[in-house]
Amino acid sequence: MGIEEGLKDKYHRPKQPVITEEAKAWVISIACQKPKDFGYAAEVWTRKALAEHAKKYGPESGHDCLKKACKATIQRILSEHPIRPHKVAYYLERRDPDFDRKMEEVLCVYKEVNLQNETLESGEVPSVITVSVDEKPGVQAIQNIAPDILPDPEKQSRIMRDYEYKRLGTLSILAALDLHSGHVIAQVHDRHRSSEFISLLKEIADYYPAGSTIRIILDNHSAHISKETMKYLAGSPGDSFMFILLNTVRG
């Protein structure tokens, strides 16, 4: 390893570790389960709660070295693996056996759109117009009940706002994004039903030239595949719409 490395002390512990490997494995096994499985009301572990549990039940399980466990002790044990039981990450459960095939189909559509955009002249409308549609329901509509106080060099550096507000109910935002031009068609409604979705479709149909084929990428919300929506699409505007749903494909 060379003279310089030979002059250095090799890393070693000044004394044997107090927490045994068996005790660490026990803590990790607890951390990989939910607190409610042990009678706690919490949904996820905190390091403090895990330390309290280790101090109380560790000695009973044959790990006396955990009787003085603290948050730092638990943190060191968790960091070795690493395990973060206090963090939550979301994932999408694949319940549809044909999910991969449908996902590839949607990705191919986006790839096709990219190829279209690379070959289109400036201002040219493609023969097949692809639009991505989505909704955000349950948006809180709130109103301030006191005026904002603007920044003042002698008083405060930020805008001051009264923490109280008035609730005006909830709203639903429906939006369609043109994947070629970036144009957005949006509507705001009190509710999110088939009638509101059809209203958005009508505005989309009116925006583009007559006879255009409009391909829409969207999820399979009940309003998107309802009888009312299918009846509208079966009419005269229906010939110009092509639906591509993330979970279900319909022509």
mmCIF file of C-alpha atoms in Angstrom:
data_model
loop_
_atom_site.group_PDB
_atom_site.id
_atom_site.type_symbol
_atom_site.label_atom_id
_atom_site.label_comp_id
_atom_site.label_asym_id
_atom_site.label_seq_id
_atom_site.Cartn_x
_atom_site.Cartn_y
_atom_site.Cartn_z
ATOM 1 C CA MET A 1 0.000 0.000 0.000
ATOM 2 C CA GLY A 2 3.037 2.290 0.073
ATOM 3 C CA ILE A 3 5.094 4.025 2.746
ATOM 4 C CA GLU A 4 2.570 6.820 3.376
ATOM 5 C CA GLU A 5 -0.259 4.362 3.992
ATOM 6 C CA GLY A 6 2.024 2.224 6.166
ATOM 7 C CA LEU A 7 2.609 5.172 8.500
ATOM 8 C CA LYS A 8 -1.121 5.585 9.123
ATOM 9 C CA ASP A 9 -3.082 3.692 11.743
ATOM 10 C CA LYS A 10 -5.513 1.203 10.276
ATOM 11 C CA TYR A 11 -9.098 2.018 11.238
ATOM 12 C CA HIS A 12 -10.130 0.237 14.390
ATOM 13 C CA ARG A 13 -12.659 0.710 17.148
ATOM 14 C CA PRO A 14 -11.267 1.830 20.501
ATOM 15 C CA LYS A 15 -13.534 -0.758 22.142
ATOM 16 C CA GLN A 16 -15.995 -3.421 21.173
ATOM 17 C CA PRO A 17 -19.375 -2.081 19.978
ATOM 18 C CA VAL A 18 -22.098 -2.035 22.604
ATOM 19 C CA ILE A 19 -24.954 -2.774 20.179
ATOM 20 C CA THR A 20 -24.667 -6.342 18.917
ATOM 21 C CA GLU A 21 -25.381 -7.406 15.355
ATOM 22 C CA GLU A 22 -28.340 -9.421 16.606
ATOM 23 C CA ALA A 23 -29.793 -6.323 18.268
ATOM 24 C CA LYS A 24 -29.316 -4.322 15.079
ATOM 25 C CA ALA A 25 -31.112 -7.015 13.077
ATOM 26 C CA TRP A 26 -33.960 -6.911 15.595
ATOM 27 C CA VAL A 27 -34.294 -3.128 15.214
ATOM 28 C CA ILE A 28 -34.270 -3.411 11.419
ATOM 29 C CA SER A 29 -36.964 -6.087 11.539
ATOM 30 C CA ILE A 30 -39.151 -3.794 13.661
ATOM 31 C CA ALA A 31 -38.496 -0.838 11.346
ATOM 32 C CA CYS A 32 -39.632 -2.919 8.355
ATOM 33 C CA GLN A 33 -43.081 -3.332 9.905
ATOM 34 C CA LYS A 34 -45.811 -0.787 10.593
ATOM 35 C CA PRO A 35 -46.200 0.717 14.094
ATOM 36 C CA LYS A 36 -49.880 -0.232 14.125
ATOM 37 C CA ASP A 37 -48.808 -3.897 13.997
ATOM 38 C CA PHE A 38 -47.421 -3.316 17.513
ATOM 39 C CA GLY A 39 -50.470 -1.488 18.856
ATOM 40 C CA TYR A 40 -49.397 2.090 18.092
ATOM 41 C CA ALA A 41 -51.709 4.634 16.469
ATOM 42 C CA ALA A 42 -49.013 5.980 14.131
ATOM 43 C CA GLU A 43 -48.909 4.970 10.475
ATOM 44 C CA VAL A 44 -45.108 5.240 10.119
ATOM 45 C CA TRP A 45 -42.178 5.041 12.524
ATOM 46 C CA THR A 46 -40.275 8.042 13.764
ATOM 47 C CA ARG A 47 -36.767 7.570 15.103
ATOM 48 C CA LYS A 48 -37.940 8.682 18.537
ATOM 49 C CA ALA A 49 -40.820 6.184 18.564
ATOM 50 C CA LEU A 50 -38.543 3.415 17.345
ATOM 51 C CA ALA A 51 -36.014 4.231 20.076
ATOM 52 C CA GLU A 52 -38.718 4.165 22.743
ATOM 53 C CA HIS A 53 -39.954 0.808 21.454
ATOM 54 C CA ALA A 54 -36.403 -0.577 21.393
ATOM 55 C CA LYS A 55 -35.740 0.544 24.979
ATOM 56 C CA LYS A 56 -38.985 -0.981 26.210
ATOM 57 C CA TYR A 57 -39.090 -4.267 24.319
ATOM 58 C CA GLY A 58 -35.471 -4.834 23.300
ATOM 59 C CA PRO A 59 -34.361 -6.262 26.664
ATOM 60 C CA GLU A 60 -37.427 -8.530 26.735
ATOM 61 C CA SER A 61 -36.292 -9.956 23.398
ATOM 62 C CA GLY A 62 -32.812 -10.676 24.722
ATOM 63 C CA HIS A 63 -31.098 -7.476 23.650
ATOM 64 C CA ASP A 64 -30.074 -5.742 26.883
ATOM 65 C CA CYS A 65 -27.770 -3.473 24.885
ATOM 66 C CA LEU A 66 -30.852 -1.592 23.656
ATOM 67 C CA LYS A 67 -32.062 -0.539 27.094
ATOM 68 C CA LYS A 68 -30.406 2.881 26.655
ATOM 69 C CA ALA A 69 -31.094 3.262 22.937
ATOM 70 C CA CYS A 70 -31.710 6.826 21.799
ATOM 71 C CA LYS A 71 -32.598 8.512 18.507
ATOM 72 C CA ALA A 72 -28.930 8.710 17.488
ATOM 73 C CA THR A 73 -28.489 4.998 18.119
ATOM 74 C CA ILE A 74 -31.480 4.151 15.957
ATOM 75 C CA GLN A 75 -30.271 6.547 13.259
ATOM 76 C CA ARG A 76 -26.883 4.830 13.072
ATOM 77 C CA ILE A 77 -28.493 1.396 12.850
ATOM 78 C CA LEU A 78 -30.900 2.475 10.107
ATOM 79 C CA SER A 79 -28.157 4.263 8.156
ATOM 80 C CA GLU A 80 -26.085 1.098 7.829
ATOM 81 C CA HIS A 81 -28.636 -0.552 5.519
ATOM 82 C CA PRO A 82 -30.093 2.123 4.768
ATOM 83 C CA ILE A 83 -33.683 2.018 5.988
ATOM 84 C CA ARG A 84 -35.885 5.129 6.260
ATOM 85 C CA PRO A 85 -39.182 4.023 7.815
ATOM 86 C CA HIS A 86 -40.233 7.648 8.359
ATOM 87 C CA LYS A 87 -40.248 8.348 4.606
ATOM 88 C CA VAL A 88 -43.112 7.505 2.238
ATOM 89 C CA ALA A 89 -42.678 7.116 -1.528
ATOM 90 C CA TYR A 90 -45.592 6.452 -3.861
ATOM 91 C CA TYR A 91 -45.784 3.801 -6.549
ATOM 92 C CA LEU A 92 -48.359 2.658 -9.080
ATOM 93 C CA GLU A 93 -49.696 -0.834 -8.522
ATOM 94 C CA ARG A 94 -50.045 -2.658 -11.817
ATOM 95 C CA ARG A 95 -53.455 -4.285 -11.561
ATOM 96 C CA ASP A 96 -54.007 -4.572 -15.306
ATOM 97 C CA PRO A 97 -52.265 -7.628 -16.829
ATOM 98 C CA ASP A 98 -52.017 -5.729 -20.133
ATOM 99 C CA PHE A 99 -50.462 -2.671 -18.501
ATOM 100 C CA ASP A 100 -47.076 -3.021 -20.237
ATOM 101 C CA ARG A 101 -48.616 -3.330 -23.704
ATOM 102 C CA LYS A 102 -50.878 -0.328 -23.176
ATOM 103 C CA MET A 103 -48.039 1.704 -21.680
ATOM 104 C CA GLU A 104 -45.886 0.965 -24.740
ATOM 105 C CA GLU A 105 -48.742 2.049 -26.985
ATOM 106 C CA VAL A 106 -49.064 5.403 -25.215
ATOM 107 C CA LEU A 107 -45.285 5.929 -25.292
ATOM 108 C CA CYS A 108 -45.279 5.150 -29.019
ATOM 109 C CA VAL A 109 -47.914 7.851 -29.511
ATOM 110 C CA TYR A 110 -45.691 10.413 -27.764
ATOM 111 C CA LYS A 111 -42.735 9.288 -29.865
ATOM 112 C CA GLU A 112 -44.836 9.702 -32.998
ATOM 113 C CA VAL A 113 -45.778 13.219 -31.869
ATOM 114 C CA ASN A 114 -42.089 14.096 -31.484
ATOM 115 C CA LEU A 115 -41.399 12.879 -35.020
ATOM 116 C CA GLN A 116 -44.349 14.899 -36.306
ATOM 117 C CA ASN A 117 -43.119 18.057 -34.592
ATOM 118 C CA GLU A 118 -39.653 17.639 -36.112
ATOM 119 C CA THR A 119 -41.038 17.499 -39.670
ATOM 120 C CA LEU A 120 -43.829 20.084 -39.453
ATOM 121 C CA GLU A 121 -43.338 23.483 -41.022
ATOM 122 C CA SER A 122 -43.860 26.539 -38.866
ATOM 123 C CA GLY A 123 -47.598 27.093 -38.381
ATOM 124 C CA GLU A 124 -48.522 23.848 -40.151
ATOM 125 C CA VAL A 125 -51.347 21.815 -38.612
ATOM 126 C CA PRO A 126 -50.708 18.048 -38.579
ATOM 127 C CA SER A 127 -53.226 15.674 -40.124
ATOM 128 C CA VAL A 128 -53.679 14.005 -36.724
ATOM 129 C CA ILE A 129 -53.694 16.454 -33.806
ATOM 130 C CA THR A 130 -52.682 14.918 -30.474
ATOM 131 C CA VAL A 131 -54.018 16.462 -27.288
ATOM 132 C CA SER A 132 -53.345 15.417 -23.681
ATOM 133 C CA VAL A 133 -56.314 15.878 -21.331
ATOM 134 C CA ASP A 134 -56.460 15.741 -17.553
ATOM 135 C CA GLU A 135 -58.495 17.133 -14.664
ATOM 136 C CA LYS A 136 -57.787 18.413 -11.180
ATOM 137 C CA PRO A 137 -60.951 18.076 -9.097
ATOM 138 C CA GLY A 138 -61.508 19.317 -5.570
ATOM 139 C CA VAL A 139 -59.447 22.519 -5.867
ATOM 140 C CA GLN A 140 -60.196 24.716 -2.858
ATOM 141 C CA ALA A 141 -61.534 28.152 -3.702
ATOM 142 C CA ILE A 142 -60.569 30.443 -0.825
ATOM 143 C CA GLN A 143 -60.797 34.175 -0.353
ATOM 144 C CA ASN A 144 -58.769 36.425 1.920
ATOM 145 C CA ILE A 145 -60.912 38.361 4.378
ATOM 146 C CA ALA A 146 -58.321 41.100 5.060
ATOM 147 C CA PRO A 147 -56.143 43.073 2.633
ATOM 148 C CA ASP A 148 -52.471 42.169 2.203
ATOM 149 C CA ILE A 149 -49.899 44.446 3.843
ATOM 150 C CA LEU A 150 -47.145 45.251 1.354
ATOM 151 C CA PRO A 151 -43.422 45.291 2.211
ATOM 152 C CA ASP A 152 -42.195 48.337 4.090
ATOM 153 C CA PRO A 153 -38.451 49.089 4.559
ATOM 154 C CA GLU A 154 -39.080 50.251 8.106
ATOM 155 C CA LYS A 155 -41.453 47.463 9.177
ATOM 156 C CA GLN A 156 -41.312 44.160 7.292
ATOM 157 C CA SER A 157 -39.528 42.770 4.248
ATOM 158 C CA ARG A 158 -42.303 40.434 3.123
ATOM 159 C CA ILE A 159 -45.946 40.652 2.134
ATOM 160 C CA MET A 160 -48.039 40.148 5.262
ATOM 161 C CA ARG A 161 -51.255 38.179 4.868
ATOM 162 C CA ASP A 162 -53.946 37.457 7.434
ATOM 163 C CA TYR A 163 -54.015 33.736 8.155
ATOM 164 C CA GLU A 164 -57.819 33.624 8.233
ATOM 165 C CA TYR A 165 -59.707 33.053 5.005
ATOM 166 C CA LYS A 166 -63.186 32.309 3.717
ATOM 167 C CA ARG A 167 -63.994 28.995 2.025
ATOM 168 C CA LEU A 168 -65.918 29.303 -1.223
ATOM 169 C CA GLY A 169 -66.223 25.584 -1.885
ATOM 170 C CA THR A 170 -64.245 23.509 -4.369
ATOM 171 C CA LEU A 171 -63.791 23.695 -8.124
ATOM 172 C CA SER A 172 -62.660 21.326 -10.867
ATOM 173 C CA ILE A 173 -60.131 22.324 -13.519
ATOM 174 C CA LEU A 174 -60.283 20.560 -16.894
ATOM 175 C CA ALA A 175 -57.455 21.184 -19.344
ATOM 176 C CA ALA A 176 -56.310 19.998 -22.769
ATOM 177 C CA LEU A 177 -52.700 20.469 -23.903
ATOM 178 C CA ASP A 178 -51.885 20.538 -27.623
ATOM 179 C CA LEU A 179 -48.670 18.485 -27.877
ATOM 180 C CA HIS A 180 -47.676 20.233 -31.104
ATOM 181 C CA SER A 181 -48.132 23.924 -30.335
ATOM 182 C CA GLY A 182 -48.410 23.918 -26.534
ATOM 183 C CA HIS A 183 -51.813 25.618 -26.699
ATOM 184 C CA VAL A 184 -53.945 24.955 -23.610
ATOM 185 C CA ILE A 185 -57.729 24.824 -23.567
ATOM 186 C CA ALA A 186 -59.003 24.983 -19.982
ATOM 187 C CA GLN A 187 -62.333 25.150 -18.222
ATOM 188 C CA VAL A 188 -63.330 25.616 -14.582
ATOM 189 C CA HIS A 189 -66.486 23.969 -13.283
ATOM 190 C CA ASP A 190 -68.238 23.483 -9.960
ATOM 191 C CA ARG A 191 -68.472 19.736 -10.599
ATOM 192 C CA HIS A 192 -66.664 17.049 -12.565
ATOM 193 C CA ARG A 193 -69.170 14.984 -14.537
ATOM 194 C CA SER A 194 -69.683 13.747 -18.077
ATOM 195 C CA SER A 195 -71.448 16.991 -19.032
ATOM 196 C CA GLU A 196 -68.421 19.080 -17.994
ATOM 197 C CA PHE A 197 -66.079 16.755 -19.878
ATOM 198 C CA ILE A 198 -68.250 16.937 -22.997
ATOM 199 C CA SER A 199 -68.176 20.727 -22.697
ATOM 200 C CA LEU A 200 -64.379 20.559 -22.906
ATOM 201 C CA LEU A 201 -64.577 18.237 -25.930
ATOM 202 C CA LYS A 202 -66.883 20.667 -27.696
ATOM 203 C CA GLU A 203 -64.469 23.540 -27.145
ATOM 204 C CA ILE A 204 -61.611 21.376 -28.436
ATOM 205 C CA ALA A 205 -63.628 20.491 -31.561
ATOM 206 C CA ASP A 206 -64.502 24.158 -32.177
ATOM 207 C CA TYR A 207 -60.886 25.277 -31.813
ATOM 208 C CA TYR A 208 -59.460 23.095 -34.603
ATOM 209 C CA PRO A 209 -60.356 23.275 -38.323
ATOM 210 C CA ALA A 210 -63.379 21.280 -39.477
ATOM 211 C CA GLY A 211 -62.522 17.751 -40.530
ATOM 212 C CA SER A 212 -59.446 17.499 -38.287
ATOM 213 C CA THR A 213 -58.712 14.193 -36.571
ATOM 214 C CA ILE A 214 -58.130 14.854 -32.877
ATOM 215 C CA ARG A 215 -56.362 12.153 -30.882
ATOM 216 C CA ILE A 216 -56.826 12.522 -27.127
ATOM 217 C CA ILE A 217 -54.627 10.862 -24.499
ATOM 218 C CA LEU A 218 -56.324 10.596 -21.112
ATOM 219 C CA ASP A 219 -57.026 8.241 -18.220
ATOM 220 C CA ASN A 220 -60.099 6.060 -17.856
ATOM 221 C CA HIS A 221 -62.078 8.282 -15.487
ATOM 222 C CA SER A 222 -65.758 7.355 -15.386
ATOM 223 C CA ALA A 223 -66.687 10.630 -17.113
ATOM 224 C CA HIS A 224 -64.399 9.760 -20.035
ATOM 225 C CA ILE A 225 -66.063 6.423 -20.796
ATOM 226 C CA SER A 226 -69.626 7.095 -19.664
ATOM 227 C CA LYS A 227 -72.672 6.441 -21.834
ATOM 228 C CA GLU A 228 -73.252 10.185 -22.137
ATOM 229 C CA THR A 229 -69.704 10.721 -23.438
ATOM 230 C CA MET A 230 -69.922 7.757 -25.830
ATOM 231 C CA LYS A 231 -73.253 9.089 -27.140
ATOM 232 C CA TYR A 232 -71.668 12.456 -27.873
ATOM 233 C CA LEU A 233 -68.728 10.827 -29.645
ATOM 234 C CA ALA A 234 -71.092 8.687 -31.704
ATOM 235 C CA GLY A 235 -72.620 11.854 -33.143
ATOM 236 C CA SER A 236 -71.199 14.017 -35.911
ATOM 237 C CA PRO A 237 -68.224 15.269 -33.843
ATOM 238 C CA GLY A 238 -67.371 11.668 -32.944
ATOM 239 C CA ASP A 239 -65.793 11.034 -36.340
ATOM 240 C CA SER A 240 -63.074 13.559 -35.570
ATOM 241 C CA PHE A 241 -62.125 12.246 -32.117
ATOM 242 C CA MET A 242 -59.826 9.337 -31.356
ATOM 243 C CA PHE A 243 -59.461 8.330 -27.701
ATOM 244 C CA ILE A 244 -56.343 6.681 -26.289
ATOM 245 C CA LEU A 245 -56.895 5.853 -22.624
ATOM 246 C CA LEU A 246 -54.034 4.965 -20.315
ATOM 247 C CA ASN A 247 -55.803 1.843 -19.039
ATOM 248 C CA THR A 248 -58.280 1.133 -21.823
ATOM 249 C CA VAL A 249 -57.939 1.742 -25.579
ATOM 250 C CA ARG A 250 -61.072 2.810 -27.447
ATOM 251 C CA GLY A 251 -61.350 3.960 -31.060
#
